[in-house]
Every structure is written in structure tokens, then in C-alpha cells.
Coordinates of C-alpha atoms in Angstrom, one line a residue:
X18 CA 0.0 0.0 0.0
X19 CA 2.7 2.5 1.0
X20 CA 3.8 4.6 -0.9
X21 CA 2.0 3.6 -4.1
X22 CA 0.7 6.3 -6.4
X23 CA 0.1 4.3 -9.6
X24 CA -2.9 3.7 -11.8
X25 CA -2.0 1.2 -14.5
X26 CA -2.8 -2.5 -14.9
X27 CA 0.5 -4.3 -15.3
X28 CA 1.6 -7.7 -14.3
X29 CA 4.8 -6.3 -12.6
X30 CA 2.8 -4.5 -9.9
X31 CA -0.6 -6.3 -9.7
X32 CA 0.6 -8.5 -6.8
X33 CA 2.6 -5.9 -4.9
X34 CA 0.1 -3.1 -5.2
X35 CA -2.8 -4.2 -3.0
X36 CA -5.5 -2.1 -4.7
X37 CA -4.5 -2.0 -8.3
X38 CA -6.0 -0.9 -11.7
X39 CA -6.4 -4.6 -12.7
X40 CA -9.1 -5.1 -10.2
X41 CA -12.6 -5.6 -11.8
X42 CA -14.3 -5.7 -8.4
X43 CA -14.6 -2.6 -6.2
X44 CA -14.7 -4.1 -2.7
X45 CA -15.3 -1.7 0.3
X46 CA -16.9 0.9 -1.9
X47 CA -13.7 1.4 -4.0
X48 CA -13.9 2.2 -7.7
X49 CA -13.1 -0.7 -10.1
X50 CA -10.0 -0.5 -12.2
X51 CA -8.5 2.3 -10.1
X52 CA -5.1 1.9 -8.5
X53 CA -4.9 3.2 -4.9
X54 CA -2.1 3.7 -2.4
X55 CA -0.7 5.7 0.5
X56 CA 2.1 8.1 -0.8
X57 CA 4.0 10.3 1.5
X58 CA 5.1 14.0 1.2
X59 CA 7.7 15.0 3.8
X60 CA 7.7 18.7 4.5
X61 CA 10.9 18.8 6.5
X62 CA 13.4 16.5 8.2
X63 CA 16.7 17.7 9.5
X64 CA 20.2 16.2 9.8
X65 CA 22.5 17.5 12.5
X66 CA 26.3 17.1 12.7
X67 CA 29.6 18.9 12.0
X68 CA 30.0 21.1 8.9
X69 CA 32.6 18.9 7.1
X70 CA 32.3 18.6 3.3
X71 CA 30.0 15.8 2.2
X72 CA 30.6 13.7 -1.0
X73 CA 28.8 14.6 -4.3
X74 CA 26.8 17.5 -2.9
X75 CA 27.5 21.2 -2.1
X76 CA 25.2 21.0 1.0
X77 CA 26.8 20.6 4.4
X78 CA 25.4 19.7 7.7
X79 CA 23.2 20.7 9.4
X80 CA 20.7 20.5 6.6
X81 CA 17.0 20.2 5.9
X82 CA 15.5 17.5 3.7
X83 CA 12.2 17.4 1.9
X84 CA 11.0 14.3 0.1
X85 CA 8.3 12.7 -2.0
X86 CA 8.2 9.0 -1.4
X87 CA 6.4 7.0 -4.2
X88 CA 6.0 3.5 -5.7
X89 CA 6.6 1.7 -7.9
X90 CA 10.3 2.6 -8.0
X91 CA 13.1 2.1 -10.4
X92 CA 14.4 -1.4 -10.2
X93 CA 17.4 -1.3 -12.6
X94 CA 20.5 0.8 -12.6
X95 CA 19.6 2.3 -9.3
X96 CA 21.9 5.1 -7.9
X97 CA 24.5 4.2 -5.2
X98 CA 24.0 5.9 -1.9
X99 CA 26.4 8.8 -1.5
X100 CA 26.8 9.1 -5.3
X101 CA 24.9 10.9 -8.0
X102 CA 22.5 9.0 -10.3
X103 CA 23.5 8.1 -13.8
X104 CA 22.1 10.3 -16.5
X105 CA 18.6 9.3 -17.7
X106 CA 18.4 6.7 -14.9
X107 CA 16.7 8.9 -12.4
X108 CA 13.7 11.2 -12.3
X109 CA 13.7 14.3 -14.4
X110 CA 13.0 17.2 -14.7
X111 CA 13.5 18.2 -11.0
X112 CA 13.6 21.8 -9.9
X113 CA 16.0 23.2 -7.2
X114 CA 15.8 26.7 -5.7
X115 CA 18.9 29.0 -6.1
X116 CA 18.1 31.2 -3.1
X117 CA 17.8 28.3 -0.7
X118 CA 21.0 26.6 -2.0
X119 CA 19.1 23.3 -2.4
X120 CA 20.5 20.3 -4.2
X121 CA 19.7 16.6 -4.8
X122 CA 19.9 14.4 -1.7
X123 CA 22.4 11.6 -2.6
X124 CA 22.1 9.9 0.8
X125 CA 18.5 8.5 0.4
X126 CA 17.0 7.1 -2.8
X127 CA 14.3 4.9 -1.3
X128 CA 14.0 1.4 0.1
X129 CA 13.1 -2.1 -1.1
X130 CA 10.1 -3.5 0.7
X131 CA 10.5 -7.2 1.1
X132 CA 7.4 -9.4 1.4
X133 CA 6.5 -13.0 1.1
X134 CA 5.8 -14.4 -1.4
X135 CA 8.6 -12.8 -3.5
X136 CA 6.0 -11.4 -6.1
X137 CA 4.8 -9.1 -3.3
X138 CA 8.2 -7.4 -2.9
X139 CA 8.6 -4.0 -4.5
X140 CA 10.8 -1.0 -4.7
X141 CA 9.9 2.5 -3.4
X142 CA 11.7 5.7 -4.3
X143 CA 12.5 8.9 -2.5
X144 CA 12.7 12.0 -4.6
X145 CA 14.6 14.2 -2.1
X146 CA 16.5 17.5 -1.8
X147 CA 18.7 19.1 0.9
X148 CA 19.3 22.7 1.8
X149 CA 21.8 24.0 4.4
X150 CA 20.5 25.4 7.7
X151 CA 21.9 28.3 9.7
X152 CA 21.7 29.1 13.4
X153 CA 18.7 31.3 12.5
X154 CA 16.6 28.2 11.6
X155 CA 17.0 27.0 15.2
X156 CA 16.4 30.2 17.0
X157 CA 14.0 32.3 14.8
X158 CA 10.6 31.7 13.3
X159 CA 10.6 30.5 9.7
X160 CA 7.8 29.6 7.3
X161 CA 7.8 26.2 5.6
X162 CA 5.3 25.6 2.8
X163 CA 4.3 22.9 0.4
X164 CA 2.2 23.4 -2.7
X165 CA 0.5 20.2 -3.9
X166 CA -1.5 20.2 -7.1
X167 CA -3.1 16.8 -7.9
X168 CA -3.0 15.5 -11.5
X169 CA -5.9 15.5 -14.0
X170 CA -8.3 12.6 -14.1
X171 CA -6.1 10.8 -16.6
X172 CA -3.2 11.0 -14.2
X173 CA -1.2 13.6 -16.1
X174 CA 0.1 16.9 -14.8
X175 CA 0.2 18.1 -11.2
X176 CA 3.2 19.0 -9.1
X177 CA 4.7 19.2 -5.6
X178 CA 6.8 22.2 -4.6
X179 CA 8.5 23.0 -1.3
X180 CA 9.2 26.6 -0.1
X181 CA 11.2 28.0 2.8
X182 CA 10.3 31.6 3.7
X183 CA 8.5 31.8 0.4
X184 CA 11.7 30.9 -1.6
X185 CA 11.5 27.8 -3.7
X186 CA 13.5 24.8 -2.4
X187 CA 12.5 21.9 -4.6
X188 CA 9.9 20.9 -7.2
X189 CA 8.6 17.5 -8.6
X190 CA 6.3 17.4 -11.6
X191 CA 4.0 14.9 -13.2
X192 CA 6.3 14.5 -16.1
X193 CA 9.2 13.8 -13.7
X194 CA 7.5 10.5 -12.9
X195 CA 7.2 9.2 -16.4
X196 CA 10.2 7.0 -15.9
X197 CA 8.1 4.6 -13.8
X198 CA 4.6 5.7 -14.8
X199 CA 3.7 6.9 -11.3
X200 CA 1.6 9.9 -10.6
X201 CA 1.5 13.0 -8.5
X202 CA -0.7 11.9 -5.6
X203 CA -4.5 12.3 -5.7
X204 CA -5.1 10.4 -2.5
X205 CA -6.5 12.1 0.6
X206 CA -3.7 12.6 3.1
X207 CA -3.4 13.9 6.7
X208 CA -1.0 16.3 8.3
X209 CA 1.4 15.0 11.0
X210 CA 3.6 17.2 13.0
X211 CA 5.9 15.5 15.5
X212 CA 9.4 15.4 17.0
X213 CA 11.0 12.1 16.3
X214 CA 14.6 10.9 16.4
X215 CA 15.9 8.1 14.1
X216 CA 18.6 5.8 15.5
X217 CA 19.9 5.3 12.0
X218 CA 19.7 8.6 10.1
X219 CA 22.6 10.7 11.3
X220 CA 24.0 8.3 13.8
X221 CA 27.5 6.9 13.7
X222 CA 28.0 4.3 10.9
X223 CA 29.7 2.0 11.2
X224 CA 29.4 1.6 15.0
X225 CA 32.5 3.2 16.7
X226 CA 35.2 0.8 18.1
X227 CA 34.4 -0.4 21.6
X228 CA 30.7 0.4 21.3
X229 CA 28.0 -2.2 20.7
X230 CA 25.4 0.4 19.5
X231 CA 22.6 -1.6 21.1
X232 CA 21.4 1.1 23.4
X233 CA 21.1 4.9 23.2
X234 CA 21.2 6.8 26.5
X235 CA 22.7 10.1 27.5
X236 CA 24.8 9.8 30.7
X237 CA 25.4 6.1 30.3
X238 CA 29.0 5.5 29.0
X239 CA 28.0 2.1 27.6
X240 CA 25.2 3.7 25.5
X241 CA 26.3 7.3 24.9
X242 CA 29.0 6.1 22.5
X243 CA 26.4 5.2 20.0
X244 CA 25.1 8.7 19.8
X245 CA 26.3 11.5 17.4
X246 CA 28.8 14.0 18.9
X247 CA 27.0 16.8 20.7
X248 CA 23.7 15.0 20.7
X249 CA 23.3 14.9 24.5
X250 CA 24.3 18.6 24.8
X251 CA 21.4 19.5 22.6
X252 CA 18.7 17.6 24.5
X253 CA 16.0 18.2 25.5
X254 CA 15.0 19.7 22.2
X255 CA 11.6 21.1 21.0
X256 CA 9.9 21.8 17.7
X257 CA 7.7 24.8 18.2
X258 CA 4.8 25.3 15.7
X259 CA 3.1 28.6 15.7
X260 CA 0.3 27.7 13.2
X261 CA -0.7 25.3 10.4
X262 CA -2.9 26.5 7.6
X263 CA -4.4 24.7 4.7
X264 CA -5.5 26.5 1.6
X265 CA -7.4 25.2 -1.5
X266 CA -8.1 26.7 -4.9
X267 CA -11.6 28.0 -5.3
X268 CA -13.8 26.1 -7.8
X269 CA -11.0 23.6 -8.5
X270 CA -12.6 20.1 -8.7
X271 CA -9.2 18.5 -8.1
X272 CA -8.9 20.1 -4.7
X273 CA -11.3 18.1 -2.6
X274 CA -11.8 18.3 1.1
X275 CA -11.9 15.4 3.5
X276 CA -10.4 12.0 4.4
X277 CA -12.8 10.0 2.3
X278 CA -13.6 12.0 -0.9
X279 CA -16.0 11.1 -3.7
X280 CA -13.3 10.1 -6.1
X281 CA -11.0 8.5 -3.5
X282 CA -13.3 6.9 -0.8
X283 CA -11.5 5.3 2.1
X284 CA -14.0 5.1 5.0
X285 CA -15.4 1.6 4.3
X286 CA -12.0 0.1 3.6
X287 CA -10.6 1.4 6.8
X288 CA -13.5 0.1 8.8
X289 CA -13.0 -3.3 7.1
X290 CA -9.3 -3.4 8.0
X291 CA -9.6 -1.6 11.4
X292 CA -6.8 -3.7 12.9
X293 CA -4.2 -2.1 10.5
X294 CA -5.0 1.4 11.9
X295 CA -4.9 0.6 15.6
X296 CA -2.2 0.2 18.2
X297 CA -2.4 -2.2 21.2
X298 CA -5.3 -1.2 23.5
X299 CA -7.2 0.9 20.9
X300 CA -10.8 0.0 20.3
X301 CA -11.2 2.1 17.1
X302 CA -8.9 3.5 14.5
X303 CA -9.6 7.2 15.2
X304 CA -10.0 8.1 18.8
X305 CA -11.9 11.3 19.6
X306 CA -9.8 14.3 20.5
X307 CA -9.6 14.8 24.2
X308 CA -10.7 18.2 25.3
X309 CA -8.9 19.4 28.4
X310 CA -7.8 17.2 31.3
X311 CA -4.1 17.4 31.0
X312 CA -2.1 17.9 34.2
X313 CA -1.1 21.6 34.7
X314 CA 0.3 23.8 37.4
X315 CA -0.2 27.3 35.9
X316 CA -2.6 28.7 33.4
X317 CA 0.1 29.0 30.7
X318 CA 0.4 25.2 30.7
X319 CA -3.0 25.3 29.0
X320 CA -2.3 27.9 26.4
X321 CA -4.9 30.7 26.6
X322 CA -7.3 28.5 28.6
X323 CA -7.2 28.0 32.4
X324 CA -5.8 25.5 34.9
X325 CA -8.4 24.4 37.4
X326 CA -7.6 22.0 40.2
X327 CA -4.4 20.9 38.5
X328 CA -6.2 20.1 35.2
X329 CA -6.6 22.1 31.9
X330 CA -10.1 23.4 31.2
X331 CA -10.5 24.5 27.6
X332 CA -12.2 27.7 26.6
X333 CA -14.4 28.0 23.6
X334 CA -12.6 27.4 20.3
X335 CA -9.8 25.3 21.7
X336 CA -9.3 21.6 22.2
X337 CA -6.8 18.9 22.9
X338 CA -5.7 17.6 26.4
X339 CA -3.7 20.9 27.0
X340 CA -6.2 23.1 25.1
X341 CA -3.4 24.1 22.7
X342 CA -5.2 23.2 19.4
X343 CA -7.8 25.2 17.7
X344 CA -11.1 23.4 17.5
X345 CA -11.3 23.2 13.7
X346 CA -13.7 21.4 11.4
X347 CA -14.5 21.0 7.8
X348 CA -16.9 23.5 6.4
X349 CA -18.0 21.4 3.4
X350 CA -16.5 18.0 3.2
X351 CA -16.4 16.3 -0.2
X352 CA -17.7 12.9 0.8
X353 CA -20.5 10.6 -0.1
X354 CA -22.0 7.5 1.6
X355 CA -20.9 4.4 -0.3
X356 CA -22.7 1.1 0.3
X357 CA -20.1 -1.5 1.3
X358 CA -21.9 -4.2 -0.7
X359 CA -24.0 -3.9 -3.8
X360 CA -25.6 -6.7 -5.7
X361 CA -25.1 -4.9 -9.0
X362 CA -21.4 -5.0 -8.4
X363 CA -21.1 -8.8 -8.2
X364 CA -18.5 -10.1 -10.6
X365 CA -17.8 -13.7 -11.5
X366 CA -14.5 -14.6 -13.2
X367 CA -14.8 -15.9 -16.8
X368 CA -13.0 -19.1 -15.8
X369 CA -15.6 -19.8 -13.1
X370 CA -18.5 -19.1 -15.5
X371 CA -17.1 -21.6 -18.0
X372 CA -16.6 -24.3 -15.3
X373 CA -20.1 -23.9 -14.0
X374 CA -21.6 -23.9 -17.5
X375 CA -19.7 -27.1 -18.4
X376 CA -21.0 -28.8 -15.3
X377 CA -24.6 -27.8 -16.0
X378 CA -24.4 -29.0 -19.6
X379 CA -22.8 -32.3 -18.6
X380 CA -25.5 -32.8 -15.9
X381 CA -28.2 -32.1 -18.5
X382 CA -26.8 -34.5 -21.0
X383 CA -26.4 -37.2 -18.4
X384 CA -30.0 -36.7 -17.3
X385 CA -31.3 -36.9 -20.8
X386 CA -29.4 -40.2 -21.4
X387 CA -30.9 -41.7 -18.2
X388 CA -34.4 -40.8 -19.3
X389 CA -33.8 -42.2 -22.8
X390 CA -32.6 -45.6 -21.4
X391 CA -35.6 -45.8 -19.0
X392 CA -38.0 -45.3 -21.9
X393 CA -36.2 -48.0 -23.9
X394 CA -36.3 -50.4 -21.0
X395 CA -40.0 -49.9 -20.6
X396 CA -40.6 -51.5 -24.1
X397 CA -39.2 -54.8 -22.9
X398 CA -40.5 -57.4 -20.3
X399 CA -38.4 -59.8 -18.4
X400 CA -38.9 -63.4 -19.3
X401 CA -38.5 -66.5 -17.0
X402 CA -35.1 -67.4 -18.5
X403 CA -33.8 -63.9 -17.9
X404 CA -33.9 -62.9 -21.6
X405 CA -35.6 -59.8 -22.8
X406 CA -38.2 -59.8 -25.5
X407 CA -41.1 -57.7 -26.7
X408 CA -43.9 -57.3 -24.2
X409 CA -47.0 -59.1 -25.2
X410 CA -50.3 -57.4 -25.6
X411 CA -53.3 -58.5 -23.7
X412 CA -54.7 -60.5 -26.7
X413 CA -51.5 -62.3 -27.5
X414 CA -50.9 -63.1 -23.8
X415 CA -54.1 -65.0 -23.6
X416 CA -53.2 -67.1 -26.6
X417 CA -49.8 -68.2 -25.4
X418 CA -49.1 -71.7 -24.1
X419 CA -47.7 -72.5 -20.7
X420 CA -44.2 -72.4 -22.2
X421 CA -44.6 -68.7 -23.0
X422 CA -46.4 -67.8 -19.8
X423 CA -45.6 -64.5 -18.2
X424 CA -45.6 -66.1 -14.8
X425 CA -42.4 -66.1 -12.9
X426 CA -43.1 -69.4 -11.2
X427 CA -43.0 -72.0 -13.9
X428 CA -44.8 -75.4 -13.4
X429 CA -46.1 -78.3 -15.5
X430 CA -49.8 -78.2 -16.3
X431 CA -52.0 -80.6 -14.3
X432 CA -52.2 -84.3 -15.6
X433 CA -49.2 -83.9 -17.8
X434 CA -46.8 -86.8 -18.2
X435 CA -43.1 -86.7 -18.6
X436 CA -41.8 -89.1 -21.2
X437 CA -38.1 -89.7 -21.6
X438 CA -36.7 -90.8 -25.0
X439 CA -33.3 -92.3 -25.7
X440 CA -32.0 -92.2 -29.2
X441 CA -29.0 -94.4 -30.1
X442 CA -27.0 -94.4 -33.3
X443 CA -27.2 -97.9 -34.6
X444 CA -23.8 -97.7 -36.2
X445 CA -22.3 -97.7 -32.7
X446 CA -23.8 -101.2 -31.8
X447 CA -21.9 -104.3 -32.6
X448 CA -23.6 -106.8 -35.0

């Protein structure tokens, strides 16, 4: 499912793409013949570290990365990590901003997702760019923006562009994906803002001598050796978000609103696979947002709301455990109710229809043969000696002798004598 954005029926992906364009049945309210997936657009990720020169890129650490992750990916002549792709073997055209100093990210080209059976394994690609960061990006407010324009109904066109402080950083276009036939996403997606630390990306590799790299803990000599230099001195760290705003073009049918839109419904599929979207202890995929109740000591712990008896109490217009989120909602959501099962959508494979038809025809022929034989047998009567012969009519039956009687118990007529004759050939007797 992740991160497919592909809508062609081809043997090479019909097994690895769970919902593919080869499907002739739209289960869970999904459209038939429409490939679906879960692509990913990364607004920003950062790499820390010293400012030494890096191979095959003008960008030095610390830097910011933005990425579009998509499948299916390129399977042949893939670029080597840390080196630039071969000409015509990677996505093009791609746009990089001059003011931001952005350049291709040669340190991440995607991953191979291995599944069993092997036909389910597939390659995903990361179209990624890096730009250098300054001290200002860590101390001052900056504006990060993504423009995402979905493709046309036929999958052509569309683009994704990243901006920092209104300056272009990176751009991917519909034509950039022609090398694999993938599309700019048209799937509903949600926004996720979190602070997460990878134990792989940016950490020492290979593991330093004398360190087993099995634990990561500041202050513990056995574990701190696996952490990047200066990591512990920079924790705890925070990502402060002042606001998030989403804009859509007016009267643009491609810009739909909602998590389960008319052209890309998801609601029934998620309900039918609820276990995929839940963690241990959850009873439903999407839990309601808690309003207030977080532990607090002063009013400012609850944003602009109040702290009452050690718990946040949200004022009108705010929500979340600490009342820090605006209580937003969709004005007009582009959704429609889709019946999870419709008799008009039942589809029987051609092979199954042929098998059933053959069985029905064979059964009918066998039945006709049985009926024909029974009619033929009805024209004959069983005689005492077990031979079959024409059944006698009533008039002929009365005229028959005892030797041709229809009785099954044969007996000699009354007062009849049995005479035995012996015939000898005279030529065998001596004179």
C-alpha cells in the first residue's frame, strides 16, 4: 500500500500493489480499475552534525531535507548511496531553488520493501532534496510551505513544490515520474507534526570501536558512545509550531476536502481493516480528540485556557488535552456515503463461469441419457429365462401356451406326463 501512487494495470505490480488498476471488483466501496495507495510527502526533516564537506553535494550539515516517497520505484541501474544517479536513470526534470541553496539528496534514494511471497516485494523511491541550515533556523521563526496540485483525471500533470520563507527549495512534476509511470498523488492525506529521532539517520555508521550500539542513552557511558557528537548537549529539544494553515483553490474540482472523498473513498476500507490502523489497546482506528484534562500547574500550561484544580479546562474554540489546538472542522466535506456491498457490483471470473456452464451442460446430457434408457427399457419385459423380449399385448398373452407364460413361477400343467426318449445311433452297436 505505502507509498503507491500508480494507476496502470500491469503484471509487474498487480501482486505488490494491494489495490491496483487490474481489479474488476470494487470491494469496500472502492472504484473498479483504479489503483490506490498511500504516498508520502515529507515537509521537512533535519540532519545535524559537524560542517565537514560531504561527497557529491554542495550542501553541508546541518541541513534540511524534503522528500516525496512513491512507488513503484526504479528497479534497474539504481543510484548508489552517496553518489549521483546516472544520467537518464533517475527522475527528471526536477527543480532546485537557487536562493535556498538546495541540491539533490544523494544519501537516500528509497527502500526495497521485502514481502512473502517474492512477487509481493517492490521498490519504493524517495525524490529528495537538501538545503543548508543556519543558526537562525534553530532560533528564529521560519515559514515552511508545500504546494501540492493533484493530477488530472487521466493521471497527467500536477506537481509538488517546497518553499522556505517563500523561496523555492524543490519541485517535482507529473512528467518527472514518467520513468516509472507513477503519478503525483491524488489520495486524501493527513498532516502529521511530530518530533521524532531516528537511531539510523545521522547516527555513527559503522558503529564506533568499543561500542556495541545496542542502546542509546545520554549519561550512560555504555550507551552514549552510539550517539552522534554533541547529541546529548542538545537535548531536551523542542519543535515549536506557531500555526498550520491549509488553503485550497476556489472552484477547482481536483482540490477536494476530507479524508474519504467522492473520487477516492477510504472510509469503508478502513472500517473493514480496522486492525491495521490501531495500536495495542485501541478500540477504534480514530479516537476522539480529548478536550482538556491534562495535568497543569499554571494557566500558561493550558495555552490561553485555564488551569483548574491541576487540570486544563479549555475555553471555547480550543481543544486537545492541554487546550493548545484550535477546535477546527470541515466547512463542506467532499464525501458521499458508499454502500459496502451492492448486488449490482457482483463479478464472476470468466473461468468460473465456464466451469459452471460445463458442469450444467454435462449434468443435463447425463439426465437426458438416463431418461432415454428408461424409456427404452419400458418397451421390454423380463422373461423367465432372464432374456428380454417384446412385451405381449393382452390379446397375445391370452393365446400363449404355458411355455410362453408371463408367470415367474414355472410349473407343468395338471395331468401332464413326462416321457423320456433315448436315441441311439445304430452304427455304434456291434452286430
